[in-house]
Structure formats: structure tokens, C-alpha cells
PDB file of C-alpha atoms in Angstrom:
ATOM      1  CA  UNK A   1       0.000   0.000   0.000  1.00 49.00           C
ATOM      2  CA  UNK A   2       1.206   3.481  -0.844  1.00 51.00           C
ATOM      3  CA  UNK A   3       1.976   5.673   2.093  1.00 53.00           C
ATOM      4  CA  UNK A   4      -0.091   8.813   2.472  1.00 53.00           C
ATOM      5  CA  UNK A   5       2.071  11.898   2.230  1.00 56.00           C
ATOM      6  CA  UNK A   6       1.813  14.204   5.240  1.00 54.00           C
ATOM      7  CA  UNK A   7       3.071  17.735   4.618  1.00 60.00           C
ATOM      8  CA  UNK A   8       4.834  19.494   7.429  1.00 69.00           C
ATOM      9  CA  UNK A   9       3.277  22.694   8.835  1.00 71.00           C
ATOM     10  CA  UNK A  10       6.245  24.652   7.483  1.00 67.00           C
ATOM     11  CA  UNK A  11       5.618  23.523   3.901  1.00 77.00           C
ATOM     12  CA  UNK A  12       1.894  24.247   4.224  1.00 78.00           C
ATOM     13  CA  UNK A  13       2.530  27.777   5.466  1.00 84.00           C
ATOM     14  CA  UNK A  14       5.118  28.271   2.737  1.00 82.00           C
ATOM     15  CA  UNK A  15       2.557  27.187   0.133  1.00 83.00           C
ATOM     16  CA  UNK A  16      -0.016  29.670   1.439  1.00 86.00           C
ATOM     17  CA  UNK A  17       2.608  32.420   1.654  1.00 88.00           C
ATOM     18  CA  UNK A  18       3.486  31.901  -1.998  1.00 89.00           C
ATOM     19  CA  UNK A  19      -0.190  32.048  -2.996  1.00 90.00           C
ATOM     20  CA  UNK A  20      -0.768  35.228  -0.989  1.00 91.00           C
ATOM     21  CA  UNK A  21       2.297  36.850  -2.544  1.00 91.00           C
ATOM     22  CA  UNK A  22       1.119  35.923  -6.028  1.00 92.00           C
ATOM     23  CA  UNK A  23      -2.354  37.307  -5.262  1.00 91.00           C
ATOM     24  CA  UNK A  24      -0.903  40.606  -4.029  1.00 89.00           C
ATOM     25  CA  UNK A  25       1.224  40.951  -7.154  1.00 91.00           C
ATOM     26  CA  UNK A  26      -1.826  40.262  -9.329  1.00 91.00           C
ATOM     27  CA  UNK A  27      -4.062  42.716  -7.457  1.00 90.00           C
ATOM     28  CA  UNK A  28      -1.470  45.506  -7.307  1.00 88.00           C
ATOM     29  CA  UNK A  29      -2.339  47.045 -10.733  1.00 88.00           C
ATOM     30  CA  UNK A  30      -6.032  46.949  -9.848  1.00 90.00           C
ATOM     31  CA  UNK A  31      -5.342  48.752  -6.584  1.00 88.00           C
ATOM     32  CA  UNK A  32      -3.277  51.412  -8.377  1.00 87.00           C
ATOM     33  CA  UNK A  33      -6.114  51.986 -10.849  1.00 88.00           C
ATOM     34  CA  UNK A  34      -8.778  52.286  -8.129  1.00 88.00           C
ATOM     35  CA  UNK A  35      -6.614  54.423  -5.842  1.00 86.00           C
ATOM     36  CA  UNK A  36      -5.702  56.821  -8.647  1.00 86.00           C
ATOM     37  CA  UNK A  37      -9.382  57.567  -9.157  1.00 85.00           C
ATOM     38  CA  UNK A  38      -9.644  58.871  -5.604  1.00 88.00           C
ATOM     39  CA  UNK A  39      -6.366  60.828  -5.573  1.00 87.00           C
ATOM     40  CA  UNK A  40      -6.247  64.638  -5.909  1.00 85.00           C
ATOM     41  CA  UNK A  41      -4.438  66.023  -8.948  1.00 80.00           C
ATOM     42  CA  UNK A  42      -1.499  67.128  -6.815  1.00 80.00           C
ATOM     43  CA  UNK A  43      -0.952  63.577  -5.579  1.00 81.00           C
ATOM     44  CA  UNK A  44      -1.350  62.044  -9.038  1.00 79.00           C
ATOM     45  CA  UNK A  45       1.182  64.427 -10.605  1.00 79.00           C
ATOM     46  CA  UNK A  46       3.753  64.180  -7.804  1.00 79.00           C
ATOM     47  CA  UNK A  47       7.206  62.877  -8.709  1.00 79.00           C
ATOM     48  CA  UNK A  48       7.277  60.281  -5.954  1.00 80.00           C
ATOM     49  CA  UNK A  49       4.343  57.873  -6.160  1.00 78.00           C
ATOM     50  CA  UNK A  50       2.032  57.775  -3.158  1.00 79.00           C
ATOM     51  CA  UNK A  51       0.332  54.407  -2.879  1.00 77.00           C
ATOM     52  CA  UNK A  52      -1.610  54.463   0.390  1.00 78.00           C
ATOM     53  CA  UNK A  53      -1.342  57.572   2.553  1.00 80.00           C
ATOM     54  CA  UNK A  54      -3.398  60.284   0.842  1.00 82.00           C
ATOM     55  CA  UNK A  55      -6.664  62.093   1.469  1.00 83.00           C
ATOM     56  CA  UNK A  56      -9.277  60.568  -0.903  1.00 85.00           C
ATOM     57  CA  UNK A  57     -11.525  62.825  -2.963  1.00 86.00           C
ATOM     58  CA  UNK A  58     -14.518  62.400  -5.261  1.00 86.00           C
ATOM     59  CA  UNK A  59     -13.695  65.412  -7.443  1.00 84.00           C
ATOM     60  CA  UNK A  60     -12.478  63.227 -10.306  1.00 84.00           C
ATOM     61  CA  UNK A  61     -15.729  61.284 -10.504  1.00 84.00           C
ATOM     62  CA  UNK A  62     -17.777  64.442 -10.055  1.00 84.00           C
ATOM     63  CA  UNK A  63     -16.011  66.005 -13.037  1.00 84.00           C
ATOM     64  CA  UNK A  64     -16.465  62.932 -15.241  1.00 83.00           C
ATOM     65  CA  UNK A  65     -20.153  62.432 -14.428  1.00 81.00           C
ATOM     66  CA  UNK A  66     -21.222  66.091 -14.537  1.00 83.00           C
ATOM     67  CA  UNK A  67     -18.844  67.927 -16.856  1.00 81.00           C
ATOM     68  CA  UNK A  68     -16.923  65.254 -18.752  1.00 74.00           C
ATOM     69  CA  UNK A  69     -19.720  63.980 -21.054  1.00 81.00           C
ATOM     70  CA  UNK A  70     -19.116  60.494 -19.718  1.00 83.00           C
ATOM     71  CA  UNK A  71     -22.659  59.336 -20.455  1.00 83.00           C
ATOM     72  CA  UNK A  72     -22.318  60.313 -24.125  1.00 86.00           C
ATOM     73  CA  UNK A  73     -18.987  58.525 -24.523  1.00 86.00           C
ATOM     74  CA  UNK A  74     -20.305  55.434 -22.748  1.00 87.00           C
ATOM     75  CA  UNK A  75     -23.401  55.343 -24.958  1.00 90.00           C
ATOM     76  CA  UNK A  76     -21.276  55.732 -28.106  1.00 90.00           C
ATOM     77  CA  UNK A  77     -19.065  52.839 -27.023  1.00 90.00           C
ATOM     78  CA  UNK A  78     -22.082  50.631 -26.333  1.00 92.00           C
ATOM     79  CA  UNK A  79     -23.612  51.400 -29.738  1.00 92.00           C
ATOM     80  CA  UNK A  80     -20.391  50.856 -31.670  1.00 92.00           C
ATOM     81  CA  UNK A  81     -19.387  47.711 -29.784  1.00 92.00           C
ATOM     82  CA  UNK A  82     -22.812  46.076 -29.970  1.00 93.00           C
ATOM     83  CA  UNK A  83     -23.432  46.915 -33.643  1.00 94.00           C
ATOM     84  CA  UNK A  84     -19.940  45.850 -34.729  1.00 93.00           C
ATOM     85  CA  UNK A  85     -20.327  42.574 -32.855  1.00 94.00           C
ATOM     86  CA  UNK A  86     -23.730  41.894 -34.428  1.00 94.00           C
ATOM     87  CA  UNK A  87     -22.592  42.538 -38.012  1.00 94.00           C
ATOM     88  CA  UNK A  88     -19.350  40.618 -37.499  1.00 93.00           C
ATOM     89  CA  UNK A  89     -21.176  37.544 -36.224  1.00 92.00           C
ATOM     90  CA  UNK A  90     -23.854  37.802 -38.916  1.00 91.00           C
ATOM     91  CA  UNK A  91     -21.591  38.134 -41.948  1.00 91.00           C
ATOM     92  CA  UNK A  92     -18.804  36.046 -40.428  1.00 89.00           C
ATOM     93  CA  UNK A  93     -21.211  33.212 -39.693  1.00 87.00           C
ATOM     94  CA  UNK A  94     -22.541  33.207 -43.261  1.00 86.00           C
ATOM     95  CA  UNK A  95     -19.043  33.225 -44.754  1.00 86.00           C
ATOM     96  CA  UNK A  96     -17.834  30.510 -42.395  1.00 86.00           C
ATOM     97  CA  UNK A  97     -20.850  28.325 -43.175  1.00 85.00           C
ATOM     98  CA  UNK A  98     -20.292  28.738 -46.914  1.00 83.00           C
ATOM     99  CA  UNK A  99     -16.618  27.790 -46.557  1.00 83.00           C
ATOM    100  CA  UNK A 100     -17.418  24.786 -44.376  1.00 80.00           C
ATOM    101  CA  UNK A 101     -20.223  23.378 -46.482  1.00 79.00           C
ATOM    102  CA  UNK A 102     -19.289  24.408 -50.048  1.00 78.00           C
ATOM    103  CA  UNK A 103     -16.758  22.188 -51.798  1.00 76.00           C
ATOM    104  CA  UNK A 104     -14.455  24.127 -54.115  1.00 75.00           C
ATOM    105  CA  UNK A 105     -10.753  24.210 -54.887  1.00 78.00           C
ATOM    106  CA  UNK A 106      -8.713  26.194 -52.375  1.00 74.00           C
ATOM    107  CA  UNK A 107     -11.407  26.175 -49.727  1.00 73.00           C
ATOM    108  CA  UNK A 108      -9.099  25.422 -46.797  1.00 73.00           C
ATOM    109  CA  UNK A 109      -6.514  27.895 -48.065  1.00 78.00           C
ATOM    110  CA  UNK A 110      -9.166  30.601 -48.319  1.00 76.00           C
ATOM    111  CA  UNK A 111     -10.334  29.908 -44.773  1.00 72.00           C
ATOM    112  CA  UNK A 112      -6.791  30.070 -43.389  1.00 73.00           C
ATOM    113  CA  UNK A 113      -5.907  33.120 -45.506  1.00 75.00           C
ATOM    114  CA  UNK A 114      -8.611  35.134 -43.783  1.00 75.00           C
ATOM    115  CA  UNK A 115      -6.603  34.914 -40.574  1.00 72.00           C
ATOM    116  CA  UNK A 116      -3.528  36.309 -42.345  1.00 75.00           C
ATOM    117  CA  UNK A 117      -5.480  39.491 -43.044  1.00 72.00           C
ATOM    118  CA  UNK A 118      -6.064  39.839 -39.303  1.00 71.00           C
ATOM    119  CA  UNK A 119      -2.295  39.853 -38.754  1.00 76.00           C
ATOM    120  CA  UNK A 120      -2.025  43.300 -40.348  1.00 75.00           C
ATOM    121  CA  UNK A 121      -1.748  45.834 -37.481  1.00 77.00           C
ATOM    122  CA  UNK A 122      -4.813  48.107 -37.338  1.00 74.00           C
ATOM    123  CA  UNK A 123      -2.481  51.096 -36.861  1.00 77.00           C
ATOM    124  CA  UNK A 124      -1.224  50.567 -40.419  1.00 80.00           C
ATOM    125  CA  UNK A 125      -4.772  50.999 -41.720  1.00 79.00           C
ATOM    126  CA  UNK A 126      -5.557  54.015 -39.527  1.00 80.00           C
ATOM    127  CA  UNK A 127      -3.951  56.707 -41.723  1.00 84.00           C
ATOM    128  CA  UNK A 128      -5.466  55.670 -45.091  1.00 85.00           C
ATOM    129  CA  UNK A 129      -8.817  54.974 -43.415  1.00 83.00           C
ATOM    130  CA  UNK A 130      -8.816  58.410 -41.805  1.00 85.00           C
ATOM    131  CA  UNK A 131      -7.924  60.076 -45.132  1.00 86.00           C
ATOM    132  CA  UNK A 132     -10.775  58.231 -46.845  1.00 85.00           C
ATOM    133  CA  UNK A 133     -13.251  59.233 -44.140  1.00 85.00           C
ATOM    134  CA  UNK A 134     -12.236  62.899 -44.387  1.00 86.00           C
ATOM    135  CA  UNK A 135     -12.433  62.837 -48.177  1.00 85.00           C
ATOM    136  CA  UNK A 136     -16.027  61.614 -48.130  1.00 82.00           C
ATOM    137  CA  UNK A 137     -16.987  63.873 -45.180  1.00 82.00           C
ATOM    138  CA  UNK A 138     -17.915  60.931 -42.976  1.00 80.00           C
ATOM    139  CA  UNK A 139     -16.055  62.053 -39.870  1.00 81.00           C
ATOM    140  CA  UNK A 140     -17.854  62.192 -36.511  1.00 82.00           C
ATOM    141  CA  UNK A 141     -20.150  59.360 -37.600  1.00 84.00           C
ATOM    142  CA  UNK A 142     -20.563  56.207 -35.548  1.00 87.00           C
ATOM    143  CA  UNK A 143     -21.514  54.218 -38.658  1.00 88.00           C
ATOM    144  CA  UNK A 144     -17.945  54.605 -39.945  1.00 89.00           C
ATOM    145  CA  UNK A 145     -16.527  53.127 -36.741  1.00 88.00           C
ATOM    146  CA  UNK A 146     -18.994  50.246 -36.903  1.00 90.00           C
ATOM    147  CA  UNK A 147     -18.001  49.545 -40.511  1.00 90.00           C
ATOM    148  CA  UNK A 148     -14.264  49.518 -39.810  1.00 88.00           C
ATOM    149  CA  UNK A 149     -14.534  47.434 -36.644  1.00 89.00           C
ATOM    150  CA  UNK A 150     -16.665  44.935 -38.538  1.00 91.00           C
ATOM    151  CA  UNK A 151     -14.140  44.765 -41.369  1.00 87.00           C
ATOM    152  CA  UNK A 152     -11.203  44.354 -38.987  1.00 86.00           C
ATOM    153  CA  UNK A 153     -12.821  41.579 -36.943  1.00 87.00           C
ATOM    154  CA  UNK A 154     -14.411  39.633 -39.800  1.00 89.00           C
ATOM    155  CA  UNK A 155     -11.282  37.593 -40.679  1.00 86.00           C
ATOM    156  CA  UNK A 156     -10.906  36.236 -37.161  1.00 85.00           C
ATOM    157  CA  UNK A 157     -14.624  35.507 -36.841  1.00 88.00           C
ATOM    158  CA  UNK A 158     -14.670  33.657 -40.188  1.00 87.00           C
ATOM    159  CA  UNK A 159     -11.617  31.575 -39.303  1.00 84.00           C
ATOM    160  CA  UNK A 160     -12.935  30.729 -35.837  1.00 86.00           C
ATOM    161  CA  UNK A 161     -16.484  29.877 -36.885  1.00 88.00           C
ATOM    162  CA  UNK A 162     -15.182  27.871 -39.855  1.00 84.00           C
ATOM    163  CA  UNK A 163     -13.494  25.469 -37.434  1.00 83.00           C
ATOM    164  CA  UNK A 164     -16.671  25.110 -35.385  1.00 86.00           C
ATOM    165  CA  UNK A 165     -18.810  24.417 -38.447  1.00 86.00           C
ATOM    166  CA  UNK A 166     -16.348  21.763 -39.647  1.00 84.00           C
ATOM    167  CA  UNK A 167     -16.842  19.864 -36.385  1.00 86.00           C
ATOM    168  CA  UNK A 168     -20.602  19.555 -36.915  1.00 85.00           C
ATOM    169  CA  UNK A 169     -21.496  16.435 -38.958  1.00 86.00           C
ATOM    170  CA  UNK A 170     -23.235  17.277 -42.204  1.00 84.00           C
ATOM    171  CA  UNK A 171     -25.516  14.289 -41.610  1.00 87.00           C
ATOM    172  CA  UNK A 172     -27.457  16.367 -39.072  1.00 85.00           C
ATOM    173  CA  UNK A 173     -28.398  18.866 -41.765  1.00 84.00           C
ATOM    174  CA  UNK A 174     -29.250  16.107 -44.233  1.00 85.00           C
ATOM    175  CA  UNK A 175     -31.519  14.448 -41.683  1.00 89.00           C
ATOM    176  CA  UNK A 176     -33.310  17.744 -41.026  1.00 86.00           C
ATOM    177  CA  UNK A 177     -33.789  18.306 -44.763  1.00 87.00           C
ATOM    178  CA  UNK A 178     -35.209  14.795 -45.156  1.00 88.00           C
ATOM    179  CA  UNK A 179     -37.675  15.603 -42.366  1.00 84.00           C
ATOM    180  CA  UNK A 180     -38.893  18.584 -44.393  1.00 86.00           C
ATOM    181  CA  UNK A 181     -36.934  21.470 -42.844  1.00 84.00           C
ATOM    182  CA  UNK A 182     -36.129  24.486 -44.986  1.00 83.00           C
ATOM    183  CA  UNK A 183     -32.557  25.854 -45.230  1.00 78.00           C
ATOM    184  CA  UNK A 184     -33.395  28.600 -42.720  1.00 80.00           C
ATOM    185  CA  UNK A 185     -34.907  26.085 -40.319  1.00 85.00           C
ATOM    186  CA  UNK A 186     -31.815  23.907 -40.621  1.00 84.00           C
ATOM    187  CA  UNK A 187     -29.593  26.859 -39.811  1.00 81.00           C
ATOM    188  CA  UNK A 188     -31.587  28.282 -36.893  1.00 82.00           C
ATOM    189  CA  UNK A 189     -32.895  25.061 -35.333  1.00 84.00           C
ATOM    190  CA  UNK A 190     -30.028  22.646 -35.944  1.00 85.00           C
ATOM    191  CA  UNK A 191     -26.767  24.503 -36.517  1.00 85.00           C
ATOM    192  CA  UNK A 192     -27.189  27.638 -34.428  1.00 83.00           C
ATOM    193  CA  UNK A 193     -27.834  25.809 -31.097  1.00 85.00           C
ATOM    194  CA  UNK A 194     -24.672  23.777 -31.699  1.00 86.00           C
ATOM    195  CA  UNK A 195     -22.674  26.906 -32.541  1.00 88.00           C
ATOM    196  CA  UNK A 196     -23.424  28.854 -29.365  1.00 88.00           C
ATOM    197  CA  UNK A 197     -19.932  28.461 -27.934  1.00 87.00           C
ATOM    198  CA  UNK A 198     -18.268  29.502 -31.201  1.00 88.00           C
ATOM    199  CA  UNK A 199     -20.443  32.578 -31.587  1.00 91.00           C
ATOM    200  CA  UNK A 200     -19.860  33.456 -27.926  1.00 92.00           C
ATOM    201  CA  UNK A 201     -16.070  33.390 -28.352  1.00 90.00           C
ATOM    202  CA  UNK A 202     -16.180  35.419 -31.562  1.00 90.00           C
ATOM    203  CA  UNK A 203     -18.637  37.889 -30.025  1.00 92.00           C
ATOM    204  CA  UNK A 204     -16.539  38.455 -26.893  1.00 92.00           C
ATOM    205  CA  UNK A 205     -13.410  38.963 -28.977  1.00 89.00           C
ATOM    206  CA  UNK A 206     -15.103  41.443 -31.318  1.00 88.00           C
ATOM    207  CA  UNK A 207     -16.820  43.421 -28.581  1.00 92.00           C
ATOM    208  CA  UNK A 208     -13.620  43.634 -26.538  1.00 90.00           C
ATOM    209  CA  UNK A 209     -11.657  45.133 -29.427  1.00 85.00           C
ATOM    210  CA  UNK A 210     -14.389  47.626 -30.305  1.00 85.00           C
ATOM    211  CA  UNK A 211     -14.838  48.592 -26.653  1.00 87.00           C
ATOM    212  CA  UNK A 212     -11.159  49.024 -25.824  1.00 83.00           C
ATOM    213  CA  UNK A 213     -10.422  51.317 -28.779  1.00 73.00           C
ATOM    214  CA  UNK A 214     -10.131  55.005 -27.949  1.00 63.00           C
TER     215      UNK A 214
END
């Protein structure tokens, strides 16, 4: 019979000490972010950082909520992020389904090539995109942001959803068609419930990028 290992109290306390240290290191940036929100401007701009001993103030939040147009910026971010996510999932899902179920030469290469487009840094596209927007007088329009965020995130969504669609047996669709289901019924009643996890991953990724942009 194997002997049961009994850890000494010293090793147990050392294990917990290591976990506590790791937790403090992980929570340190969060504490700095929260504490900075309650610091006066003099403390924030001081040469020597002050981490704990300062007089907290709510002036920063009062300025943001009353004079900083925070509600407008928040609403714009919600609109852009939600709309870009919806259009990315809609068009990306259709393209991924067509690639997964349509047999043509170069299908796999086309699916993988979409991810190569995503490797282009968005900063490289910023200058020509801005010049195009100014030329057509489309600046200060949320629809332009939605369009560009959709275009930037489509390659990743297509590549990701393509892999999920390939894992679903085509026999499920054929059985639904034999039972009299229309193509839309096959998509919404058979495929879409099985694709929830794939759409969730693509949606979180798209919304995060659109939300985090300045």
C-alpha cells in the first residue's frame, strides 16, 4: 500500500505564503487603478508615487459624471461595440458556413488566408482609413466606426467559426432536410444551437476590441 504523504506545517505555510504573494502581485495594478481615481491632482502628478497615505476625494468622478460627457462617450461605445459585434457575427457566420459546407478548390486555403489578413496591425490601416473618411466627409459618424470594426474583426470571426462548423457532422443537416426542414430552419434550429460556444467566443473577442479602442 502506498503511504499517504503528510506535509509538514512549514511547507503548508510556505505554500499559502506563496499564494498570498502571487495574489498581491496580481491585485497591485487593480489597486493602483482604483486608488488613482480617488487621488487629488497634486498627488497624481507628484514625482514620488504615493500608494496608500493620501486624502481621498470624489472630485475626479464628479467632473467625469457632470462635466466630462461620460454618459455620451459610454453610450457611443455601447452602440459601436454592440453593432460591430452583431454585423461581425452575422456576416462572419454566413461566410464561415459557406466555406465549411461548399466544396471548391482552395477552400481550406481561403479559410486560413482570412486569418492572415487579421495579422495586419490596425495602426497601419488608420492613416489611409482616416484620409478616406475625411475625403467623403464621414467624420464624426458612428456608422464609420462600426463599418471599420466589422471589417477588422471579420477575418478572425470567419476563421474561428469555420473550425466550429467543420466539427458539426453534415448528416445532421441532411436528416433535417429529409424531415422537411427548410434551409433557414436547418440553420436556426439545428446549426445555431450547436454553434453557441463559437459565436460566444467570436462575439466576446469582437466586442472587446471595439470597446477598448479610444
